[in-house]
CSV table of C-alpha atoms and ligand atoms in Angstrom, one decimal:
chain,number,residue,atom,x,y,z
A,140,MET,CA,87.9,155.5,119.4
A,141,PRO,CA,88.4,152.8,120.7
A,142,GLN,CA,89.8,151.6,124.4
A,143,PRO,CA,93.3,153.5,125.0
A,144,LEU,CA,95.7,150.7,125.9
A,145,ASP,CA,98.5,152.1,128.7
A,146,TYR,CA,101.5,150.7,127.9
A,147,LEU,CA,104.8,153.0,128.8
A,148,PRO,CA,107.2,152.3,126.0
A,149,GLU,CA,110.3,151.6,127.0
A,150,SER,CA,113.0,154.0,127.6
A,151,PRO,CA,115.0,154.3,124.1
A,152,SER,CA,118.5,152.9,124.7
A,153,GLN,CA,121.3,154.6,124.1
A,154,THR,CA,125.0,154.1,123.5
A,155,ALA,CA,126.9,152.9,125.9
A,156,GLY,CA,129.6,155.5,124.6
A,157,PRO,CA,133.1,155.7,124.6
A,158,TYR,CA,133.3,155.9,128.6
A,159,VAL,CA,131.3,153.4,129.9
A,160,HIS,CA,133.9,151.8,131.4
A,161,ILE,CA,133.7,154.3,134.2
A,162,GLY,CA,130.2,153.4,135.1
A,163,LEU,CA,130.6,149.7,135.1
A,164,VAL,CA,134.5,148.8,135.8
A,165,PRO,CA,135.9,151.7,138.0
A,166,ASN,CA,138.7,149.9,139.4
A,167,LEU,CA,139.9,148.1,136.1
A,168,LEU,CA,140.1,151.8,134.5
A,169,GLY,CA,142.0,153.1,137.2
A,170,ASN,CA,139.3,154.8,139.3
A,171,THR,CA,139.6,153.4,142.0
A,172,GLY,CA,138.1,154.2,146.4
A,173,ILE,CA,134.5,154.3,144.6
A,174,TYR,CA,133.9,150.6,144.7
A,175,PRO,CA,135.6,148.6,146.9
A,176,GLU,CA,135.7,145.5,143.2
A,177,ASP,CA,134.1,145.8,140.4
A,178,LEU,CA,131.1,143.8,139.5
A,179,GLY,CA,130.5,140.8,137.4
A,180,ARG,CA,134.9,139.8,137.7
A,181,SER,CA,133.8,135.8,137.0
A,182,PRO,CA,130.5,134.1,136.9
A,183,ILE,CA,131.5,131.5,139.1
A,184,ARG,CA,133.3,130.8,142.5
A,185,ASP,CA,135.4,128.3,144.2
A,186,GLY,CA,132.9,125.0,143.8
A,187,ALA,CA,131.2,125.5,141.2
A,188,LYS,CA,130.5,122.2,139.4
A,189,GLY,CA,130.9,121.4,135.6
A,190,GLN,CA,133.1,121.8,133.2
A,191,ARG,CA,135.9,124.9,133.7
A,192,ILE,CA,136.6,126.7,130.1
A,193,THR,CA,137.8,129.7,129.2
A,194,ILE,CA,136.4,131.3,126.1
A,195,THR,CA,139.0,134.3,124.7
A,196,GLY,CA,138.1,136.3,121.2
A,197,GLN,CA,138.1,139.9,119.8
A,198,VAL,CA,135.2,141.9,118.6
A,199,ARG,CA,135.3,143.1,114.9
A,200,ASP,CA,133.9,145.6,113.3
A,201,GLY,CA,132.5,145.6,109.5
A,202,ALA,CA,136.3,147.2,108.5
A,203,GLY,CA,138.1,144.3,110.2
A,204,MET,CA,139.4,146.7,112.9
A,205,ILE,CA,139.3,145.5,116.6
A,206,LEU,CA,136.9,146.9,118.8
A,207,ARG,CA,139.0,148.2,122.1
A,208,ASP,CA,136.4,149.8,123.8
A,209,ALA,CA,134.0,147.1,123.8
A,210,LEU,CA,131.9,145.8,127.2
A,211,ILE,CA,130.2,142.1,127.1
A,212,GLU,CA,128.0,140.9,129.6
A,213,SER,CA,127.2,137.7,130.1
A,214,TRP,CA,124.3,136.0,130.8
A,215,GLN,CA,124.8,131.7,131.8
A,216,ALA,CA,123.1,128.0,133.2
A,217,ASP,CA,124.8,126.4,135.9
A,218,ALA,CA,125.9,123.2,134.6
A,219,ALA,CA,122.6,121.0,134.9
A,220,GLY,CA,120.8,124.5,132.9
A,221,LEU,CA,119.6,125.8,136.1
A,222,TYR,CA,119.9,129.8,136.2
A,223,PRO,CA,120.9,131.5,139.3
A,224,SER,CA,117.7,133.6,139.4
A,225,PRO,CA,114.7,134.3,141.2
A,226,GLY,CA,112.7,132.9,138.3
A,227,GLU,CA,113.7,130.2,138.0
A,228,ARG,CA,111.2,128.2,139.0
A,229,ARG,CA,112.4,124.6,137.9
A,230,GLY,CA,114.9,123.9,140.6
A,231,THR,CA,117.7,125.7,142.2
A,232,ALA,CA,121.1,126.2,141.1
A,233,ASP,CA,124.2,125.5,141.7
A,234,PRO,CA,125.1,128.3,145.0
A,235,ASN,CA,128.7,128.0,143.5
A,236,VAL,CA,127.1,129.7,140.1
A,237,THR,CA,126.5,133.3,139.6
A,238,GLY,CA,126.2,133.0,136.0
A,239,TRP,CA,126.5,136.3,135.4
A,240,ALA,CA,130.1,138.2,134.2
A,241,ARG,CA,131.0,141.8,132.6
A,242,ILE,CA,134.0,140.7,130.6
A,243,VAL,CA,136.2,143.4,129.4
A,244,ALA,CA,138.0,144.1,125.8
A,245,ASP,CA,141.2,144.6,126.3
A,246,PHE,CA,142.4,148.4,125.9
A,247,GLU,CA,145.7,147.4,124.1
A,248,SER,CA,145.0,145.2,122.0
A,249,GLY,CA,141.0,144.5,122.2
A,250,ASP,CA,141.0,140.6,122.9
A,251,TRP,CA,138.5,139.2,126.1
A,252,ARG,CA,138.5,136.0,128.2
A,253,LEU,CA,135.6,134.5,130.5
A,254,THR,CA,137.0,131.6,132.8
A,255,THR,CA,133.6,130.0,133.5
A,256,ILE,CA,132.2,126.7,133.6
A,257,LYS,CA,130.4,124.6,130.5
A,258,PRO,CA,126.2,125.1,131.2
A,259,GLY,CA,124.0,122.7,130.6
A,260,PRO,CA,121.4,122.5,128.3
A,261,VAL,CA,117.9,124.1,129.3
A,262,ALA,CA,115.0,122.5,129.2
A,263,LEU,CA,112.4,125.0,128.4
A,264,PRO,CA,109.2,124.7,129.9
A,265,GLN,CA,106.9,124.5,127.0
A,266,GLY,CA,109.0,121.9,125.8
A,267,GLY,CA,111.9,121.6,123.8
A,268,VAL,CA,115.9,121.6,125.0
A,269,MET,CA,118.6,124.5,124.4
A,270,ALA,CA,122.1,123.4,123.9
A,271,PRO,CA,124.0,124.8,126.4
A,272,HIS,CA,124.9,128.1,125.5
A,273,ILE,CA,126.2,131.3,127.1
A,274,SER,CA,123.9,134.4,126.2
A,275,LEU,CA,125.7,137.5,125.9
A,276,TRP,CA,125.0,141.8,125.3
A,277,ILE,CA,127.2,143.5,123.9
A,278,VAL,CA,127.8,147.5,124.4
A,279,ALA,CA,130.0,149.8,122.8
A,280,ARG,CA,130.6,153.6,121.6
A,281,GLY,CA,128.8,153.2,117.7
A,282,ILE,CA,126.1,150.9,119.3
A,283,ASN,CA,122.8,152.3,119.6
A,284,THR,CA,121.3,149.6,121.0
A,285,GLY,CA,123.1,146.6,123.1
A,286,LEU,CA,123.8,143.7,121.1
A,287,GLN,CA,122.4,140.0,122.1
A,288,THR,CA,123.8,137.0,121.0
A,289,ARG,CA,124.9,133.7,122.2
A,290,ILE,CA,127.8,131.1,122.5
A,291,TYR,CA,127.0,128.0,122.2
A,292,PHE,CA,129.5,125.5,121.2
A,293,GLU,CA,131.0,123.3,118.1
A,294,ASP,CA,131.6,120.1,120.1
A,295,GLU,CA,128.4,120.0,121.0
A,296,ALA,CA,126.8,119.1,117.6
A,297,GLU,CA,123.9,116.8,118.8
A,298,ALA,CA,122.1,119.6,121.3
A,299,ASN,CA,122.5,121.8,118.5
A,300,ALA,CA,120.8,120.2,116.0
A,301,VAL,CA,117.6,120.1,118.6
A,302,CYS,CA,117.5,123.5,120.0
A,303,PRO,CA,115.2,125.5,119.1
A,304,VAL,CA,116.8,128.5,118.9
A,305,LEU,CA,119.6,128.0,116.7
A,306,ALA,CA,116.4,125.8,114.8
A,307,ARG,CA,114.7,129.6,114.0
A,308,ILE,CA,118.2,130.3,111.6
A,309,GLU,CA,117.0,130.2,108.8
A,310,HIS,CA,120.1,130.8,106.7
A,311,LYS,CA,121.7,128.0,108.3
A,312,ALA,CA,125.8,128.8,106.6
A,313,ARG,CA,125.2,131.4,109.4
A,314,ILE,CA,125.1,129.0,112.2
A,315,PRO,CA,129.0,128.3,113.0
A,316,THR,CA,129.3,132.1,113.8
A,317,LEU,CA,127.7,130.9,117.0
A,318,LEU,CA,130.0,127.8,118.2
A,319,ALA,CA,133.0,128.2,120.0
A,320,LYS,CA,135.4,126.6,118.8
A,321,ALA,CA,137.7,124.4,120.6
A,322,ALA,CA,141.7,125.8,120.5
A,323,GLY,CA,142.9,122.9,123.4
A,324,PRO,CA,141.4,121.3,126.6
A,325,GLY,CA,138.8,123.4,127.9
A,326,GLU,CA,140.0,126.1,125.7
A,327,TYR,CA,137.1,127.7,123.3
A,328,ARG,CA,137.8,130.4,120.6
A,329,PHE,CA,134.7,132.8,119.9
A,330,ASP,CA,135.4,135.8,118.2
A,331,ILE,CA,132.3,138.8,117.3
A,332,VAL,CA,131.9,140.4,113.4
A,333,LEU,CA,129.8,143.5,113.7
A,334,GLN,CA,129.0,143.6,110.6
A,335,GLY,CA,130.4,141.7,107.0
A,336,SER,CA,129.7,139.2,105.2
A,337,ASP,CA,131.2,136.9,108.5
A,338,GLU,CA,128.5,138.5,110.4
A,339,THR,CA,127.8,136.7,113.7
A,340,VAL,CA,124.0,136.1,114.5
A,341,PHE,CA,122.3,139.0,116.4
A,342,PHE,CA,118.8,138.2,118.2
A,343,ASP,CA,116.0,139.9,118.8
A,344,LEU,CA,114.6,137.6,122.1
B,208,MET,CA,102.3,134.4,142.6
B,209,SER,CA,103.2,137.6,143.9
B,210,ASP,CA,102.6,141.2,143.0
B,211,ALA,CA,105.7,141.7,140.7
B,212,PRO,CA,105.9,138.1,139.1
B,213,THR,CA,109.3,137.8,138.2
B,214,THR,CA,109.0,135.3,135.6
B,215,GLY,CA,106.6,135.1,131.7
B,216,PRO,CA,107.8,135.9,128.5
B,217,LEU,CA,109.2,139.3,127.9
B,218,ILE,CA,107.3,142.1,125.7
B,219,ALA,CA,109.3,141.8,122.2
B,220,ARG,CA,111.2,145.2,122.2
B,221,ASN,CA,109.1,148.0,119.6
B,222,ARG,CA,112.4,148.2,117.0
B,223,LEU,CA,111.3,151.3,115.8
B,224,TRP,CA,111.1,153.3,118.9
B,225,HIS,CA,114.6,151.7,119.9
B,226,PRO,CA,118.1,154.1,117.3
B,227,PRO,CA,118.1,151.6,114.4
B,228,ALA,CA,121.8,150.4,114.5
B,229,TYR,CA,123.3,152.1,110.8
B,230,THR,CA,122.5,155.8,111.6
B,231,PRO,CA,125.2,157.6,109.8
B,232,GLY,CA,124.8,160.9,112.0
B,233,TYR,CA,126.9,159.2,114.4
B,234,LYS,CA,129.8,158.8,111.9
B,235,THR,CA,130.9,155.1,114.6
B,236,SER,CA,127.7,153.8,114.4
B,237,VAL,CA,128.5,153.1,110.5
B,238,THR,CA,131.3,150.1,110.5
B,239,ARG,CA,129.7,148.7,113.9
B,240,ALA,CA,125.7,148.0,112.3
B,241,PRO,CA,124.8,144.5,111.8
B,242,SER,CA,124.0,144.6,108.5
B,243,ARG,CA,122.2,141.4,108.3
B,244,ALA,CA,118.7,141.3,110.1
B,245,LEU,CA,118.2,140.7,113.9
B,246,VAL,CA,116.7,136.9,114.2
B,247,ALA,CA,113.5,137.0,115.4
B,248,MET,CA,111.8,134.3,118.5
B,249,GLY,CA,110.3,135.1,121.8
B,250,SER,CA,112.1,135.3,125.0
B,251,THR,CA,112.9,132.0,126.8
B,252,LEU,CA,114.0,131.4,129.8
B,253,SER,CA,118.2,132.7,128.8
B,254,GLU,CA,116.2,135.8,128.6
B,255,GLU,CA,113.4,136.0,130.9
B,256,THR,CA,115.8,134.8,134.3
B,257,GLY,CA,119.0,137.5,135.4
B,258,PRO,CA,121.1,138.3,137.9
B,259,ALA,CA,120.1,139.8,140.9
B,260,PHE,CA,121.8,142.6,142.9
B,261,GLY,CA,121.3,142.7,146.7
B,262,ARG,CA,121.1,146.5,148.8
B,263,ASP,CA,123.6,144.9,150.9
B,264,MET,CA,126.7,145.1,148.2
B,265,LEU,CA,126.2,148.9,148.2
B,266,GLY,CA,128.7,151.1,150.0
B,267,GLU,CA,126.9,154.5,151.5
B,268,LEU,CA,128.2,156.6,149.6
B,269,ASP,CA,127.5,155.1,146.8
B,270,ASN,CA,124.4,157.3,145.4
B,271,ASN,CA,126.4,160.1,146.2
B,272,LEU,CA,128.2,161.1,143.1
B,273,ILE,CA,129.6,164.9,145.3
B,274,LEU,CA,131.5,162.6,147.9
B,275,ASN,CA,131.8,159.4,147.4
B,276,PHE,CA,135.7,159.7,145.1
B,277,THR,CA,137.3,161.3,147.9
B,278,GLY,CA,134.7,162.3,150.2
B,279,GLN,CA,135.8,166.2,149.9
B,280,PRO,CA,132.6,167.6,147.6
B,281,ALA,CA,133.0,167.9,144.1
B,282,ILE,CA,132.1,171.3,142.2
B,283,GLY,CA,128.9,172.2,140.4
B,284,GLU,CA,125.5,172.8,140.4
B,285,ARG,CA,124.3,170.2,143.2
B,286,ILE,CA,121.1,168.3,141.9
B,287,ILE,CA,119.1,165.1,142.5
B,288,VAL,CA,118.6,163.0,140.0
B,289,HIS,CA,115.5,160.6,141.0
B,290,GLY,CA,113.0,158.9,139.5
B,291,ARG,CA,111.0,155.1,139.0
B,292,VAL,CA,111.9,152.0,137.2
B,293,LEU,CA,108.8,150.8,135.8
B,294,ASP,CA,108.2,148.2,133.5
B,295,GLU,CA,105.5,148.9,130.0
B,296,THR,CA,102.4,147.5,132.2
B,297,ALA,CA,103.2,150.1,134.5
B,298,ARG,CA,104.3,147.3,137.5
B,299,PRO,CA,107.4,149.0,139.5
B,300,VAL,CA,111.0,147.4,139.0
B,301,PRO,CA,112.2,146.4,142.3
B,302,GLY,CA,115.3,145.4,143.2
B,303,VAL,CA,117.3,146.8,140.6
B,304,LEU,CA,120.6,147.9,139.7
B,305,VAL,CA,120.8,151.0,138.3
B,306,GLU,CA,124.5,152.6,137.3
B,307,ILE,CA,125.1,156.2,136.3
B,308,TRP,CA,128.3,157.5,134.5
B,309,GLN,CA,129.1,161.4,133.9
B,310,ALA,CA,131.8,164.4,133.2
B,311,ASN,CA,132.3,166.7,135.1
B,312,ALA,CA,130.7,170.2,135.5
B,313,GLY,CA,133.1,171.4,133.0
B,314,GLY,CA,132.5,168.7,130.8
B,315,ARG,CA,135.0,166.3,131.7
B,316,TYR,CA,135.4,162.4,132.1
B,317,ARG,CA,137.8,160.8,134.5
B,318,HIS,CA,138.2,158.4,131.6
B,319,LYS,CA,142.4,158.2,130.0
B,320,LYS,CA,140.5,158.4,126.6
B,321,ASP,CA,139.1,161.9,127.7
B,322,GLY,CA,141.9,164.5,126.5
B,323,TYR,CA,139.3,167.9,126.5
B,324,THR,CA,140.5,170.9,127.8
B,325,ALA,CA,138.4,171.0,130.5
B,326,PRO,CA,140.4,170.2,133.5
B,327,LEU,CA,139.5,166.7,135.8
B,328,ASP,CA,138.1,168.0,139.2
B,329,PRO,CA,140.1,166.0,142.1
B,330,ASN,CA,137.2,165.0,143.8
B,331,PHE,CA,134.8,163.9,141.1
B,332,GLY,CA,135.1,160.7,140.2
B,333,GLY,CA,132.0,160.0,138.2
B,334,CYS,CA,130.4,157.2,138.3
B,335,GLY,CA,127.5,156.0,140.7
B,336,ARG,CA,124.9,152.8,142.0
B,337,THR,CA,122.2,152.1,143.7
B,338,VAL,CA,119.1,148.7,144.0
B,339,THR,CA,115.7,150.5,143.2
B,340,ASN,CA,112.9,149.3,146.5
B,341,ALA,CA,110.2,148.2,147.0
B,342,GLU,CA,108.5,150.5,145.0
B,343,GLY,CA,110.7,150.8,142.3
B,344,ARG,CA,112.5,153.6,143.2
B,345,TYR,CA,116.1,155.3,143.2
B,346,GLU,CA,117.7,158.8,144.0
B,347,PHE,CA,121.3,160.1,143.2
B,348,LEU,CA,122.8,163.2,144.6
B,349,THR,CA,125.3,164.7,142.0
B,350,ILE,CA,126.7,167.7,139.8
B,351,ARG,CA,125.1,168.6,137.1
B,352,PRO,CA,127.7,167.2,134.1
B,353,GLY,CA,128.6,170.0,131.9
B,354,ALA,CA,128.3,169.7,128.0
B,355,TYR,CA,131.4,168.4,125.8
B,356,PRO,CA,132.5,168.7,122.6
B,357,TRP,CA,133.6,165.1,120.6
B,358,PRO,CA,134.9,164.2,117.5
B,359,ASN,CA,132.0,163.3,115.0
B,360,GLY,CA,130.7,166.8,112.6
B,361,VAL,CA,133.0,169.4,112.7
B,362,ASN,CA,131.3,171.3,115.5
B,363,ASP,CA,129.0,168.5,117.0
B,364,TRP,CA,128.7,169.0,121.3
B,365,ARG,CA,126.7,166.7,123.6
B,366,PRO,CA,124.1,167.8,125.3
B,367,MET,CA,124.1,167.6,129.5
B,368,HIS,CA,123.7,163.9,130.1
B,369,ILE,CA,123.9,161.6,132.4
B,370,HIS,CA,124.6,158.0,131.1
B,371,VAL,CA,121.5,155.3,132.6
B,372,SER,CA,122.8,151.3,133.1
B,373,VAL,CA,120.1,149.6,133.9
B,374,PHE,CA,119.0,145.7,134.9
B,375,GLY,CA,115.5,144.0,134.8
B,376,SER,CA,114.7,141.0,136.3
B,377,GLY,CA,115.8,139.4,133.0
B,378,PHE,CA,119.0,139.7,131.4
B,379,GLY,CA,117.1,140.5,128.2
B,380,GLN,CA,115.8,143.3,129.9
B,381,ARG,CA,119.0,144.9,130.1
B,382,LEU,CA,119.3,148.3,129.1
B,383,ILE,CA,121.8,151.5,129.0
B,384,THR,CA,120.4,155.1,128.0
B,385,GLN,CA,121.1,158.5,128.7
B,386,MET,CA,119.1,161.3,130.7
B,387,TYR,CA,118.8,165.0,129.5
B,388,PHE,CA,118.0,168.0,131.0
B,389,GLU,CA,115.1,169.7,130.3
B,390,GLY,CA,115.8,173.3,128.6
B,391,ASP,CA,119.0,172.4,127.2
B,392,PRO,CA,119.2,173.7,123.5
B,393,LEU,CA,121.8,170.8,122.0
B,394,ILE,CA,119.9,168.1,123.0
B,395,LYS,CA,117.6,169.1,119.2
B,396,ARG,CA,121.6,169.3,117.7
B,397,CYS,CA,123.6,165.8,119.1
B,398,PRO,CA,123.5,163.3,116.4
B,399,ILE,CA,123.6,160.6,119.7
B,400,VAL,CA,120.3,162.2,120.4
B,401,ASN,CA,118.9,162.7,117.1
B,402,THR,CA,119.8,158.1,116.6
B,403,ILE,CA,116.5,158.2,118.2
B,404,PRO,CA,114.0,158.3,115.0
B,405,ASP,CA,110.2,159.7,117.2
B,406,PRO,CA,110.6,163.1,119.0
B,407,ALA,CA,108.2,161.7,120.9
B,408,ALA,CA,110.9,159.1,122.3
B,409,ILE,CA,113.4,161.7,122.4
B,410,ASP,CA,111.5,162.8,124.9
B,411,ARG,CA,111.0,159.9,127.2
B,412,LEU,CA,114.9,160.5,127.8
B,413,VAL,CA,114.3,164.5,129.3
B,414,ALA,CA,114.2,164.7,132.9
B,415,PRO,CA,112.0,167.9,134.0
B,416,LEU,CA,113.3,170.3,136.2
B,417,ASP,CA,111.5,168.8,139.4
B,418,MET,CA,110.9,172.0,142.2
B,419,GLY,CA,109.1,169.0,144.2
B,420,MET,CA,111.4,167.9,145.5
B,421,ALA,CA,115.1,170.2,145.6
B,422,ILE,CA,116.2,171.0,148.6
B,423,PRO,CA,115.5,174.0,149.8
B,424,MET,CA,119.6,176.5,149.7
B,425,ASP,CA,121.1,172.9,148.9
B,426,CYS,CA,120.6,171.2,145.2
B,427,LEU,CA,117.8,171.1,142.8
B,428,ALA,CA,116.2,168.2,141.5
B,429,TYR,CA,115.7,166.1,138.0
B,430,ARG,CA,112.8,163.0,137.4
B,431,PHE,CA,113.9,160.4,135.0
B,432,ASP,CA,111.9,157.1,134.9
B,433,ILE,CA,112.7,154.2,133.7
B,434,VAL,CA,111.2,151.7,131.6
B,435,LEU,CA,111.8,148.3,131.1
B,436,ARG,CA,110.5,145.5,128.9
B,437,GLY,CA,107.3,144.2,130.4
B,438,ARG,CA,106.1,140.7,130.8
B,439,ARG,CA,102.9,139.4,129.5
B,440,GLN,CA,101.4,138.1,131.8
B,441,THR,CA,99.1,134.9,130.2
B,442,HIS,CA,96.5,132.7,131.9
B,443,PHE,CA,98.0,130.3,129.0
B,444,GLU,CA,100.5,128.8,130.6
B,445,ASN,CA,100.9,125.2,128.9
B,446,ARG,CA,100.8,126.9,125.7
B,447,ARG,CA,103.7,126.4,123.2
B,448,GLU,CA,105.7,129.6,122.1
B,449,GLY,CA,104.9,129.8,118.7
B,450,MET,CA,102.4,127.3,118.2
C,48,FE,FE1,128.8,161.0,127.7
C-alpha cells in the first residue's frame, strides 16, 4: 500500500432549495428585524471609480420558463482590474468597490438587475489578460451545485479576443452566450439559459 | 506567507463526488440542469479572490435562532450546531461567513411560498449567521427543524435539515449544502439527499450527536464540519497555468 494522501473531501453540494431567501436575503422577503439589512445589496459605494452600468436579465430553464426563485451572486474587479480581496497581491483596489453582490430574481417577473461599475481587464500574474468580466454563481431550487458563469461585454471585442478563459471555449459559437449586449447608454442585457440550444456556457474553474 | 494563505490556485472540484446537475429523482433538476459539459480550466484570480466579511457586522443574536426574531424563545428542541470550516488540505478557514436557514420545529418555513399545514412559530424567523474564528470554528443555537413533505414524488418528505451557505477566501470556494441529523430514517429516502451518488459523500453531511458539547438541562449539540476546496501550495509560482 502506498502512503495515504490525507486530503479531506470537499463537502458535497446540495440545492439551495426554494427558500434560499430566508437565509440570504431575509429583509427582501419581508422577514425583517433579524439583520439590519441584507448583505450584498450593491457591489459599489458612492465615489466608486469607473463607468456606471446596469445589467438586467432573466434566468430561463430548458422548457423556456423564467425562474422566479433564482439567486445570483456576483464578484468583480474594480475599474483598474484589481480585486477588493485580501488575496489580491497586485495592488490595492478602489475602497469604494466591494466587488460582491447578491442579485435576486423578482418573485413575480423573474427579472434581475445589477447596478455596478464596469470592471477593468485583469492581468494574470502568470501572464495573459482576462477581458473585463463579472463572475456569477447561480443557485436555485433544482440546481444541485451552484453554477459558475461570467458576464463579458459585447463592446470589449479586442479584449475578449485575447482572453485566456474565453479562448478555452472550443465551440466558438457559444461565446456570445457570455456577452452582455448593449441596450442603451450604460445599459446591458444578459440572459442566462440553463439548458437547451442557446444554453449559457458554465465553467468549472 | 502566513499559515493560512488566501492566495494560490484552487484544487479542482471532484465532480464525481458532488451531485450531477441532472438527477431525475429530484424532478426540478430535469429542466434546470445544463446539458453541455462545463468548460473547465484551472482557477484564475477571479475565483482565487473573494469578498471578506468582518465579525464587526454581526449582531449579538445573529447566531441565536431561538431568540433572534422577536427576543422571545422559539418552540422546539434546543440544539447547538457547531463545527469547523476547513479546506481540503485540513487547514482551518478563519474569518469566513456562514449563513444558515431552516424550517421551524413543525417543518414550516417563514416564506411566502411555503403553504404547509404546520403553523408558523411567531417567535421563529429561521435564519442565522456567523463568521468563523481564527481556528475556523463556528457555532449556532437553534431548534431542531421538523421534517416536511414536498411535492416531488407522491409522498416525499425532507429529512430534518439545516441549509448552510459558506464563503471561502476565494469566490470559487463558494458552497451551499445541507446538514442532516444522525439517525434520521428519512435521510435514505430523500430524493435531494440521493442526488449525491456516493453514500460516503452523503455521510459527510450527516451531523453526529455531540454529547460532549451538549449543555446539561439546557440543549443537545450536533457537530457539523464543513470542507471547502483547498489551495495548491506550489513552489513553482512562476509556472504558467496549463503549461
Ligand atoms: Fe429545506
